[in-house]
Coordinates of C-alpha atoms in Angstrom, one line a residue:
M1 CA -25.2 -99.8 -18.4
K2 CA -26.1 -96.8 -16.4
T3 CA -24.4 -98.3 -13.3
E4 CA -21.2 -98.9 -15.2
R5 CA -21.1 -95.4 -16.7
S6 CA -21.7 -93.9 -13.2
A7 CA -18.9 -96.0 -11.9
L8 CA -16.5 -94.8 -14.6
M9 CA -17.4 -91.1 -14.1
A10 CA -16.9 -91.5 -10.4
S11 CA -13.5 -93.2 -10.8
P12 CA -10.3 -91.3 -9.6
K13 CA -8.9 -91.1 -13.1
N14 CA -11.8 -89.2 -14.5
K15 CA -11.6 -86.7 -11.6
E16 CA -7.9 -86.1 -12.4
F17 CA -8.8 -85.4 -16.1
D18 CA -11.5 -82.8 -15.0
V19 CA -9.0 -81.1 -12.7
S20 CA -6.4 -80.9 -15.5
D21 CA -9.0 -79.5 -17.9
D22 CA -9.8 -76.7 -15.5
F23 CA -6.2 -75.9 -15.0
V24 CA -5.6 -75.7 -18.8
K25 CA -8.6 -73.4 -19.1
K26 CA -7.4 -71.1 -16.4
S27 CA -3.9 -71.1 -17.9
N28 CA -5.3 -70.1 -21.2
E29 CA -7.3 -67.3 -19.7
N30 CA -4.3 -66.0 -17.8
Y31 CA -2.2 -66.1 -21.0
K32 CA -4.9 -64.1 -22.9
N33 CA -5.0 -61.5 -20.1
Q34 CA -1.2 -61.2 -20.1
Q35 CA -1.3 -60.8 -23.9
K36 CA -3.8 -58.0 -23.5
E37 CA -1.6 -56.3 -20.8
L38 CA 1.4 -56.6 -23.1
E39 CA -0.5 -55.1 -26.0
K40 CA -1.5 -52.1 -23.7
L41 CA 2.1 -51.7 -22.6
H42 CA 3.3 -51.8 -26.2
S43 CA 0.8 -49.1 -27.1
V44 CA 1.9 -46.9 -24.1
V45 CA 5.5 -47.3 -25.1
G46 CA 4.7 -46.4 -28.7
N47 CA 2.9 -43.2 -27.5
K48 CA 5.9 -42.3 -25.3
E49 CA 8.2 -42.8 -28.2
D50 CA 6.1 -40.6 -30.4
Q51 CA 6.2 -37.9 -27.7
I52 CA 10.0 -38.2 -27.4
R53 CA 10.3 -37.8 -31.2
K54 CA 8.1 -34.7 -31.1
L55 CA 10.1 -33.2 -28.3
Q56 CA 13.3 -34.0 -30.2
D57 CA 11.9 -32.3 -33.3
L58 CA 10.8 -29.3 -31.1
V59 CA 14.4 -29.0 -29.7
K60 CA 15.8 -29.1 -33.2
L61 CA 13.4 -26.3 -34.3
Q62 CA 14.3 -24.2 -31.2
Q63 CA 18.0 -24.7 -32.0
K64 CA 17.4 -23.6 -35.5
E65 CA 15.6 -20.5 -34.2
I66 CA 18.4 -19.8 -31.8
D67 CA 20.9 -20.0 -34.7
R68 CA 18.7 -17.7 -36.8
L69 CA 18.5 -15.1 -34.1
T70 CA 22.2 -15.3 -33.5
H71 CA 22.8 -14.6 -37.2
I72 CA 20.3 -11.7 -37.1
N73 CA 22.1 -10.3 -34.0
E74 CA 25.5 -10.5 -35.8
Y75 CA 24.0 -8.8 -38.8
L76 CA 22.5 -6.0 -36.7
M77 CA 25.9 -5.5 -35.0
Q78 CA 27.5 -5.2 -38.4
A79 CA 24.8 -2.7 -39.4
N80 CA 25.5 -0.7 -36.3
Q81 CA 29.2 -0.6 -37.1
T82 CA 28.4 0.5 -40.6
K83 CA 26.2 3.3 -39.3
L84 CA 29.0 4.5 -37.0
S85 CA 31.4 4.7 -39.8
I86 CA 28.9 6.6 -42.1
L87 CA 28.2 9.1 -39.3
R88 CA 31.9 9.7 -38.8
D89 CA 32.4 10.4 -42.6
E90 CA 29.4 12.7 -42.6
R91 CA 30.6 14.7 -39.7
Q92 CA 33.9 15.2 -41.4
L93 CA 32.1 16.4 -44.5
N94 CA 29.9 18.7 -42.5
Q95 CA 33.0 20.1 -40.8
G96 CA 34.5 21.0 -44.2
S97 CA 31.2 22.4 -45.4
K98 CA 31.0 24.6 -42.3
Q99 CA 34.4 26.1 -43.0
S100 CA 33.4 26.9 -46.6
M101 CA 30.0 28.5 -45.7
K102 CA 31.3 30.4 -42.7
N103 CA 30.6 33.8 -44.2
K104 CA 27.0 33.1 -45.0
N105 CA 24.3 34.2 -42.5
H106 CA 21.8 31.4 -41.7
K107 CA 19.1 31.6 -39.1
S108 CA 19.2 27.8 -38.8
L109 CA 21.1 26.3 -36.0
M110 CA 22.8 23.8 -38.2
P111 CA 25.0 24.6 -41.3
L112 CA 23.3 24.0 -44.6
E113 CA 24.8 22.5 -47.7
K114 CA 23.7 23.5 -51.2
K115 CA 24.5 20.1 -52.6
I116 CA 23.2 17.1 -50.8
I117 CA 25.8 14.4 -50.6
K118 CA 24.5 11.1 -51.9
L119 CA 25.5 8.1 -50.1
P120 CA 26.2 4.8 -51.8
E121 CA 23.2 2.5 -52.4
D122 CA 24.4 -0.2 -50.0
N123 CA 25.1 2.3 -47.2
T124 CA 21.6 3.8 -47.6
Q125 CA 20.1 0.4 -47.2
S126 CA 22.1 -0.2 -44.1
I127 CA 20.9 3.1 -42.7
K128 CA 17.3 2.2 -43.3
L129 CA 17.8 -1.1 -41.7
F130 CA 19.3 0.5 -38.7
R131 CA 16.5 3.1 -38.6
R132 CA 13.9 0.4 -38.3
S133 CA 15.8 -1.6 -35.6
T134 CA 17.3 1.1 -33.5
F135 CA 15.3 2.1 -30.4
R136 CA 12.8 -0.7 -31.1
N137 CA 15.0 -3.7 -30.5
P138 CA 16.0 -4.1 -26.9
T139 CA 19.1 -6.1 -27.9
L140 CA 20.6 -3.0 -29.4
M141 CA 20.2 -0.8 -26.4
K142 CA 23.7 -1.3 -25.2
F143 CA 25.1 -0.6 -28.6
H144 CA 23.1 2.6 -28.7
Q145 CA 24.6 3.6 -25.4
E146 CA 28.1 3.0 -26.7
E147 CA 27.2 4.9 -29.8
G148 CA 26.0 7.9 -27.6
D149 CA 29.4 7.9 -25.8
T150 CA 31.2 7.9 -29.2
F151 CA 29.0 10.8 -30.4
K152 CA 29.8 12.9 -27.3
S153 CA 33.5 12.4 -27.6
E154 CA 33.5 13.2 -31.3
R155 CA 31.3 16.3 -30.9
N156 CA 34.0 17.9 -28.7
T157 CA 36.6 17.5 -31.4
S158 CA 34.7 17.9 -34.6
G159 CA 32.5 20.8 -33.6
S160 CA 29.2 19.5 -34.7
S161 CA 26.1 21.7 -35.0
N162 CA 24.0 22.9 -32.1
F163 CA 21.0 21.2 -33.5
Y164 CA 22.8 17.9 -33.4
D165 CA 23.8 18.5 -29.8
I166 CA 20.1 19.2 -28.9
L167 CA 19.1 16.1 -30.9
Q168 CA 21.4 14.0 -28.7
Q169 CA 20.3 15.7 -25.5
E170 CA 18.9 13.3 -22.9
D171 CA 15.2 13.3 -21.8
C172 CA 14.8 14.2 -18.2
F173 CA 11.1 15.3 -18.0
R174 CA 8.8 12.8 -16.3
T175 CA 5.2 13.4 -15.2
N176 CA 5.6 11.7 -11.9
A177 CA 8.6 14.0 -11.0
I178 CA 6.5 17.1 -11.9
L179 CA 3.6 15.8 -9.8
N180 CA 5.9 15.4 -6.7
I181 CA 4.4 17.8 -4.2
Q182 CA 7.8 18.2 -2.5
L183 CA 9.3 19.6 -5.8
S184 CA 9.3 23.3 -6.0
D185 CA 7.8 25.1 -9.1
E186 CA 11.3 26.5 -10.0
D187 CA 12.9 23.0 -10.0
A188 CA 10.0 21.6 -12.0
T189 CA 10.3 24.4 -14.6
T190 CA 14.0 23.8 -14.8
Q191 CA 13.6 20.1 -15.3
Y192 CA 11.0 20.7 -18.0
N193 CA 13.2 23.2 -19.9
Q194 CA 16.2 20.9 -19.7
D195 CA 14.4 18.0 -21.3
G196 CA 15.9 17.0 -24.7
T197 CA 12.6 16.6 -26.5
V198 CA 11.2 19.9 -25.3
S199 CA 14.4 21.8 -26.3
L200 CA 14.3 20.1 -29.7
M201 CA 10.7 21.1 -30.3
K202 CA 11.6 24.7 -29.4
V203 CA 14.4 24.8 -32.0
L204 CA 12.3 23.2 -34.7
L205 CA 9.2 25.4 -34.2
D206 CA 11.1 28.6 -33.7
S207 CA 10.0 29.7 -37.2
E208 CA 8.7 28.1 -40.4
E209 CA 11.9 29.0 -42.2
V210 CA 14.1 27.3 -39.7
F211 CA 11.8 24.3 -39.7
N212 CA 12.0 24.0 -43.5
E213 CA 15.8 24.4 -43.6
I214 CA 16.4 21.8 -41.0
I215 CA 14.0 19.2 -42.5
Q216 CA 15.4 19.7 -46.0
S217 CA 19.0 19.3 -45.0
I218 CA 18.8 16.7 -42.3
S219 CA 20.4 13.4 -42.9
A220 CA 18.8 10.0 -42.7
Q221 CA 20.6 9.2 -39.5
K222 CA 19.4 12.3 -37.7
L223 CA 16.0 11.9 -39.2
S224 CA 15.8 8.6 -37.4
F225 CA 16.6 10.2 -34.1
L226 CA 14.1 13.0 -34.9
F227 CA 11.4 10.5 -35.6
D228 CA 11.8 9.0 -32.1
K229 CA 11.7 12.4 -30.6
F230 CA 8.3 13.1 -32.3
K231 CA 7.0 9.8 -31.0
R232 CA 8.1 10.8 -27.5
V233 CA 6.2 14.0 -27.8
M234 CA 3.0 12.2 -28.8
S235 CA 3.5 9.7 -25.9
D236 CA 4.0 12.6 -23.4
H237 CA 1.1 14.5 -24.8
Q238 CA -1.2 11.5 -24.3
Q239 CA 0.1 10.8 -20.8
L240 CA -0.4 14.5 -19.9
F241 CA -3.9 14.5 -21.2
L242 CA -4.8 11.4 -19.2
L243 CA -3.1 12.9 -16.2
V244 CA -5.1 16.1 -16.4
L245 CA -8.3 14.0 -16.4
R246 CA -7.1 12.1 -13.3
L247 CA -6.1 15.4 -11.5
K248 CA -9.5 16.7 -12.3
K249 CA -11.0 13.7 -10.5
I250 CA -8.7 14.4 -7.5
V251 CA -9.7 18.1 -7.3
T252 CA -13.4 17.2 -7.6
G253 CA -13.0 14.5 -5.0
A254 CA -11.1 16.8 -2.6
L255 CA -14.0 19.3 -2.7
Q256 CA -16.4 16.5 -1.9
M257 CA -14.2 15.0 0.9
N258 CA -14.0 18.4 2.7
T259 CA -17.8 18.4 3.0
S260 CA -17.6 15.3 5.3
V261 CA -17.9 16.2 8.9
L262 CA -18.4 12.7 10.5
L263 CA -15.4 10.4 10.6
D264 CA -17.1 7.4 8.9
D265 CA -18.3 9.6 6.1
A266 CA -14.9 11.1 5.6
L267 CA -13.2 7.6 5.5
Q268 CA -15.8 6.4 3.0
N269 CA -15.3 9.4 0.7
I270 CA -11.5 9.1 0.8
I271 CA -11.8 5.4 -0.2
D272 CA -14.2 6.0 -3.0
K273 CA -12.0 8.7 -4.5
C274 CA -8.9 6.5 -4.2
V275 CA -10.6 3.7 -6.1
D276 CA -11.9 6.1 -8.8
C277 CA -8.7 8.2 -9.3
L278 CA -6.2 5.3 -8.9
E279 CA -8.3 2.9 -11.0
C280 CA -8.0 0.0 -8.6
D281 CA -10.4 -2.7 -7.3
R282 CA -10.3 -1.9 -3.5
A283 CA -8.9 0.7 -1.1
S284 CA -8.7 1.3 2.6
C285 CA -7.8 4.3 4.8
F286 CA -6.2 3.4 8.2
I287 CA -6.0 5.8 11.1
V288 CA -2.9 5.6 13.4
D289 CA -3.6 5.4 17.1
Q290 CA -0.4 6.3 18.8
T291 CA -1.8 5.5 22.2
K292 CA -2.4 1.8 21.4
K293 CA 0.4 1.7 18.8
E294 CA -2.0 0.4 16.2
L295 CA -3.8 1.2 12.9
W296 CA -7.5 0.8 12.6
T297 CA -10.3 1.4 10.1
R298 CA -14.0 1.0 10.2
V299 CA -14.4 1.4 6.5
A300 CA -12.6 -0.5 3.7
K301 CA -13.8 -0.9 0.1
G302 CA -14.9 -4.6 -0.2
T303 CA -15.1 -5.3 3.5
S304 CA -17.6 -4.5 6.3
T305 CA -15.6 -5.3 9.4
T306 CA -13.2 -3.2 11.5
I307 CA -9.6 -4.0 10.7
R308 CA -6.8 -3.5 13.3
L309 CA -3.1 -3.8 12.8
Q310 CA -0.1 -3.1 15.1
I311 CA 2.3 -0.5 13.9
G312 CA 5.0 -2.4 12.0
Q313 CA 2.7 -5.3 11.1
G314 CA 1.9 -6.0 7.5
L315 CA 2.5 -3.6 4.6
A316 CA 0.3 -0.8 6.1
G317 CA 2.1 -1.1 9.5
F318 CA 5.5 -1.0 7.8
V319 CA 4.5 2.2 5.9
A320 CA 3.2 3.8 9.1
Q321 CA 6.5 3.0 10.9
N322 CA 8.9 4.0 8.2
H323 CA 7.0 6.9 6.5
T324 CA 7.7 5.5 3.0
I325 CA 5.6 4.6 0.0
L326 CA 5.4 1.0 -1.2
N327 CA 4.6 -0.2 -4.7
I328 CA 4.2 -4.0 -4.6
E329 CA 3.8 -5.9 -7.9
D330 CA 3.2 -9.4 -6.3
A331 CA 1.8 -9.2 -2.7
Y332 CA 2.3 -12.9 -1.9
R333 CA 6.0 -12.7 -2.7
D334 CA 6.5 -10.0 0.0
Q335 CA 7.1 -11.5 3.4
R336 CA 5.5 -8.4 5.1
F337 CA 2.1 -9.0 3.5
N338 CA -0.5 -10.5 5.8
T339 CA -2.7 -13.1 4.0
Q340 CA -5.2 -13.4 6.8
Q341 CA -7.6 -10.8 5.4
D342 CA -7.5 -12.4 2.0
T343 CA -8.4 -15.8 3.6
K344 CA -11.2 -14.2 5.7
N345 CA -12.8 -12.3 2.8
N346 CA -12.1 -15.0 0.1
Y347 CA -10.1 -12.5 -2.0
K348 CA -6.8 -12.6 -3.9
T349 CA -4.5 -9.5 -3.5
K350 CA -2.1 -9.1 -6.4
T351 CA -0.8 -5.5 -6.6
L352 CA -0.6 -3.0 -3.8
L353 CA 0.2 0.7 -3.5
V354 CA 0.6 2.0 0.0
S355 CA 1.3 5.6 1.1
P356 CA 1.6 7.3 4.5
I357 CA -0.6 10.3 5.5
L358 CA 2.0 12.6 7.1
D359 CA 1.4 15.6 9.3
G360 CA 4.9 17.0 9.5
D361 CA 7.1 14.2 11.0
K362 CA 4.0 12.4 12.4
C363 CA 2.1 9.6 10.5
V364 CA -1.6 10.1 11.1
G365 CA -2.9 7.5 8.6
V366 CA -2.1 5.2 5.7
L367 CA -3.8 4.9 2.3
Q368 CA -3.8 1.5 0.7
C369 CA -4.9 0.7 -2.9
V370 CA -5.3 -2.9 -4.0
N371 CA -5.2 -4.5 -7.4
K372 CA -4.7 -2.1 -10.2
S373 CA -7.4 -2.5 -12.9
N374 CA -4.9 -2.7 -15.8
G375 CA -1.4 -4.1 -15.0
F376 CA 0.6 -2.5 -12.2
F377 CA 0.7 0.7 -10.3
T378 CA 3.0 3.2 -12.1
K379 CA 5.2 6.1 -10.9
D380 CA 2.4 8.5 -11.8
D381 CA 0.1 6.5 -9.5
E382 CA 2.5 6.9 -6.7
A383 CA 2.6 10.7 -7.2
L384 CA -1.2 10.9 -7.4
L385 CA -1.7 8.8 -4.2
Q386 CA 0.7 11.2 -2.4
I387 CA -1.5 14.1 -3.5
M388 CA -4.6 12.2 -2.2
A389 CA -2.8 11.6 1.1
E390 CA -2.2 15.4 1.4
F391 CA -5.9 16.0 0.9
S392 CA -6.9 13.2 3.2
K393 CA -4.7 14.7 6.0
S394 CA -6.9 17.8 6.3
V395 CA -10.1 15.8 5.9
L396 CA -9.2 13.3 8.7
K397 CA -8.0 16.1 11.0
N398 CA -11.3 18.0 10.5
A399 CA -13.4 14.8 11.1
L400 CA -11.4 13.8 14.2
N401 CA -11.7 17.3 15.6
N402 CA -15.4 17.2 15.0
D403 CA -15.7 13.9 16.7
A404 CA -13.7 15.2 19.7
Q405 CA -15.9 18.3 19.9
I406 CA -19.1 16.1 19.8
L407 CA -17.5 13.8 22.5
I408 CA -16.8 16.9 24.8
Q409 CA -20.3 18.2 24.3
N410 CA -21.8 14.8 25.2
K411 CA -19.6 14.5 28.3
L412 CA -20.5 18.1 29.4
R413 CA -24.2 17.2 29.0
H414 CA -23.5 14.1 31.1
I415 CA -21.8 16.2 33.8
I416 CA -24.7 18.7 33.9
K417 CA -27.2 15.9 34.2
T418 CA -25.1 14.2 36.9
G419 CA -25.2 17.4 39.0
V420 CA -29.0 17.5 38.7
I421 CA -29.4 13.8 39.6
L422 CA -27.0 13.9 42.6
Q423 CA -28.6 17.1 43.9
G424 CA -31.9 15.1 44.3
K425 CA -30.1 12.3 46.3
Q426 CA -28.5 14.4 49.0
D427 CA -30.8 13.3 51.8
N428 CA -29.9 9.6 51.5
L429 CA -26.2 8.5 51.5
L430 CA -26.8 5.0 50.1
E431 CA -28.8 6.3 47.1
L432 CA -26.3 9.1 46.6
L433 CA -23.4 6.6 46.4
L434 CA -25.3 4.2 44.1
S435 CA -26.3 7.1 41.8
S436 CA -22.8 8.5 41.8
E437 CA -21.3 5.1 40.8
E438 CA -23.8 4.6 38.0
R439 CA -23.1 8.1 36.6
L440 CA -19.3 7.5 36.8
R441 CA -19.6 4.2 34.9
S442 CA -21.6 5.9 32.2
L443 CA -19.2 8.8 32.0
M444 CA -16.1 6.6 31.5
N445 CA -18.0 3.8 29.6
V446 CA -16.7 1.1 31.9
D447 CA -18.3 -1.8 33.9
Y448 CA -16.8 -1.0 37.3
A449 CA -16.6 2.2 39.4
K450 CA -16.7 3.0 43.1
V451 CA -17.5 6.1 45.1
I452 CA -16.3 6.1 48.8
Y453 CA -17.4 8.5 51.5
W454 CA -14.9 9.4 54.3
D455 CA -16.1 10.7 57.6
N456 CA -13.7 9.2 60.2
C457 CA -14.8 5.9 58.6
L458 CA -15.0 4.6 55.0
Y459 CA -18.5 4.2 53.8
H460 CA -19.0 2.3 50.5
V461 CA -21.5 0.0 48.8
N462 CA -20.5 -3.7 48.7
K463 CA -21.3 -6.2 46.0
D464 CA -24.7 -6.9 47.5
G465 CA -25.7 -3.2 47.1
K466 CA -25.6 -2.6 50.9
M467 CA -23.8 0.1 52.8
T468 CA -20.5 -1.1 54.4
E469 CA -18.6 0.8 57.1
T470 CA -14.8 0.4 57.6
Q471 CA -12.9 2.0 60.5
N472 CA -9.5 2.1 58.9
L473 CA -8.1 3.5 55.7
L474 CA -7.7 0.3 53.6
G475 CA -6.4 -0.6 50.2
I476 CA -5.6 1.7 47.3
V477 CA -8.6 4.0 48.1
G478 CA -7.3 4.5 51.7
K479 CA -3.8 5.3 50.4
C480 CA -5.3 7.9 48.0
I481 CA -7.3 9.6 50.8
E482 CA -4.3 9.5 53.1
E483 CA -1.9 11.1 50.6
Q484 CA -4.6 13.3 49.1
Q485 CA -3.4 12.7 45.5
I486 CA -4.2 10.8 42.4
M487 CA -3.0 7.2 42.2
A488 CA -2.8 5.0 39.2
V489 CA -2.2 1.2 39.2
T490 CA -1.7 -0.9 36.1
N491 CA -2.8 -4.1 37.8
C492 CA -4.5 -4.2 41.2
Y493 CA -3.4 -7.8 41.9
N494 CA 0.2 -6.8 41.7
S495 CA -0.2 -3.9 44.1
P496 CA 0.9 -4.6 47.7
I497 CA -1.8 -2.3 49.2
F498 CA -4.7 -3.8 47.2
N499 CA -7.6 -4.8 49.4
P500 CA -10.5 -6.7 47.8
N501 CA -12.9 -5.5 50.4
I502 CA -12.7 -1.9 49.3
D503 CA -10.9 -1.8 45.9
I504 CA -12.2 -2.9 42.5
E505 CA -11.0 -6.4 41.6
T506 CA -9.5 -6.2 38.1
N507 CA -6.2 -6.8 36.3
M508 CA -6.8 -3.7 34.2
P509 CA -5.3 -0.3 35.0
I510 CA -7.3 1.8 37.5
I511 CA -7.2 5.4 38.5
C512 CA -8.1 6.6 42.0
M513 CA -8.9 10.3 42.7
P514 CA -9.6 12.1 46.1
L515 CA -12.8 14.0 46.6
K516 CA -12.2 17.4 48.1
T517 CA -14.5 20.2 49.1
Q518 CA -14.0 23.8 48.1
S519 CA -12.1 24.3 51.4
H520 CA -9.7 21.4 50.4
Q521 CA -11.1 19.0 52.9
I522 CA -11.0 15.3 52.0
I523 CA -14.5 13.9 51.9
G524 CA -14.0 10.7 50.0
A525 CA -12.5 9.2 46.8
I526 CA -13.5 7.6 43.5
Q527 CA -12.0 4.6 41.8
V528 CA -12.6 3.7 38.1
I529 CA -11.0 1.5 35.5
N530 CA -8.5 3.5 33.4
V531 CA -9.1 2.0 30.0
K532 CA -7.7 4.9 28.0
G533 CA -4.6 5.6 30.1
I534 CA -6.1 8.9 31.2
G535 CA -3.8 11.8 31.5
N536 CA -0.7 9.8 30.6
I537 CA -0.7 8.4 34.1
S538 CA -0.7 4.8 33.0
S539 CA 2.9 3.5 32.7
H540 CA 2.3 1.8 29.4
S541 CA 1.3 5.0 27.6
D542 CA 4.0 7.2 26.1
T543 CA 1.9 9.6 24.1
K544 CA 1.1 13.2 24.7
I545 CA -1.4 14.0 27.5
N546 CA -5.1 14.1 26.4
P547 CA -6.7 16.2 29.1
I548 CA -10.4 15.6 28.1
D549 CA -11.2 12.6 30.2
L550 CA -9.1 13.9 33.1
D551 CA -10.9 17.2 33.1
M552 CA -14.3 15.4 33.0
L553 CA -13.2 13.3 36.0
E554 CA -12.2 16.4 37.9
L555 CA -15.6 18.0 37.2
F556 CA -17.4 14.9 38.3
C557 CA -15.3 14.9 41.5
Q558 CA -16.3 18.5 42.3
L559 CA -20.0 17.7 41.8
C560 CA -19.8 14.5 43.8
S561 CA -17.8 16.3 46.6
Q562 CA -20.4 19.0 46.8
S563 CA -23.3 16.5 47.0
L564 CA -21.5 14.4 49.7
L565 CA -20.9 17.6 51.7
Q566 CA -24.5 18.6 51.5
C567 CA -25.5 15.0 52.6
K568 CA -23.2 15.3 55.5
I569 CA -24.7 18.7 56.5
H570 CA -28.2 17.3 56.2
K571 CA -27.2 14.3 58.4
Q572 CA -25.8 16.6 61.1
Q573 CA -28.9 18.7 61.1
L574 CA -31.0 15.6 61.7

């Protein structure tokens, strides 16, 4: 039996049945998976349909809101037209009342009526509605401007009161204009007295009697204007109070800044006061180097590295080049803004206020304030930063002059010490030349310098530190000795007379000066790298001559010439 069952199970027909069963199972599983996928898709489609229905409902709501606002706008326009007609009627009544009360003496600037004319109930409601909406709703600004033009034209014909003229007078007083340091006191006073709100307050507060008469007889329409004038007074008073506090900070900061003698301390004080007075996150003070055509600063709030910019590069470079103030609300939308510093310091600059520090027609520095603490930099901030720039100008000039004086003193000490050292080397030419070159490198703060002795031959120290003698006048040094004048070369390798055996090998500018005795006899020459464009000799420098380094070189040449002459005399005596 077992053998027969085994044979049946192993038959080809049974194998086919097994294969078909497996296929059916797999098909069922695939069908179930597909059903699940379809159910998921149906749920997704249902969610999308719900979202579409919600969006359609939102669009309907927005359309209803638009329709509602349109109706409100039309209603406000009708209210405005109603007010205009009421004002015209009132002016005609006031004109007739003025004729009847012409013989009465009133201290008030507007004619008074014994009987107050009552307006209809519906008109009064329209006036109140207009009073609440006028000057508060931006959509009515253009209608208010048209209304003002209508008032002006009607005042000329109807002869309205002086008080009403003052009530309609435009406001011209702005704190940032008064803060402008270029505005004279007379112009500022004139602008203040011509302000509509200031003139109105003077009329109202002339006396208690005038004030009572005006308030009791004023119409609802004029009272609406007067209400806005009072709000303007409170706003200006608050701004002026805050401005006085900020000016107090600037005055206190200016006193502290003027105590700074060193340049780094002066820059740090300027930056701290800018951050405090302008209420910003960071600030920097750049100094303009006209020789190198760049701006630089060693101190910047929030950074610890030296920042260098070419004039015209970035916002600070643009301000230095164009002598104008910039108020940027979004730095990354301005193509002139350089984002490299933000990337390097992991910082995001948003708002910027940049002002030049001017000394006459010359820009000596740039103040830059970054990221206003609350919102954006205002016109008042611009005026305050210009005041800070004026204070900073004197502080920077004093600090730079102090640094220059310290530099001159150090160089003079160096020259005196050089004379003492060289005097002790006069009995040995090699040691004298080596000491002279070392002192020259230290004086000019460079890596390469040469001193050459001329006595029918050129004597100099080679790269190995040994004395070398040359029979002929070679290279740039030889040309300098031959012509007995200063020579400047921007790149030695481009000079046709350059000789590597005698000249300094460099692509930087060099200066070569002859060594002359008191009897004007040539006894040698010096050659040093001219890193600063000394004496405006370098062709790439177009600034004014700075004689400090040139004078120091001339003093060094005199000491070196005298030492070489004594060495020559000592050698002849031997």
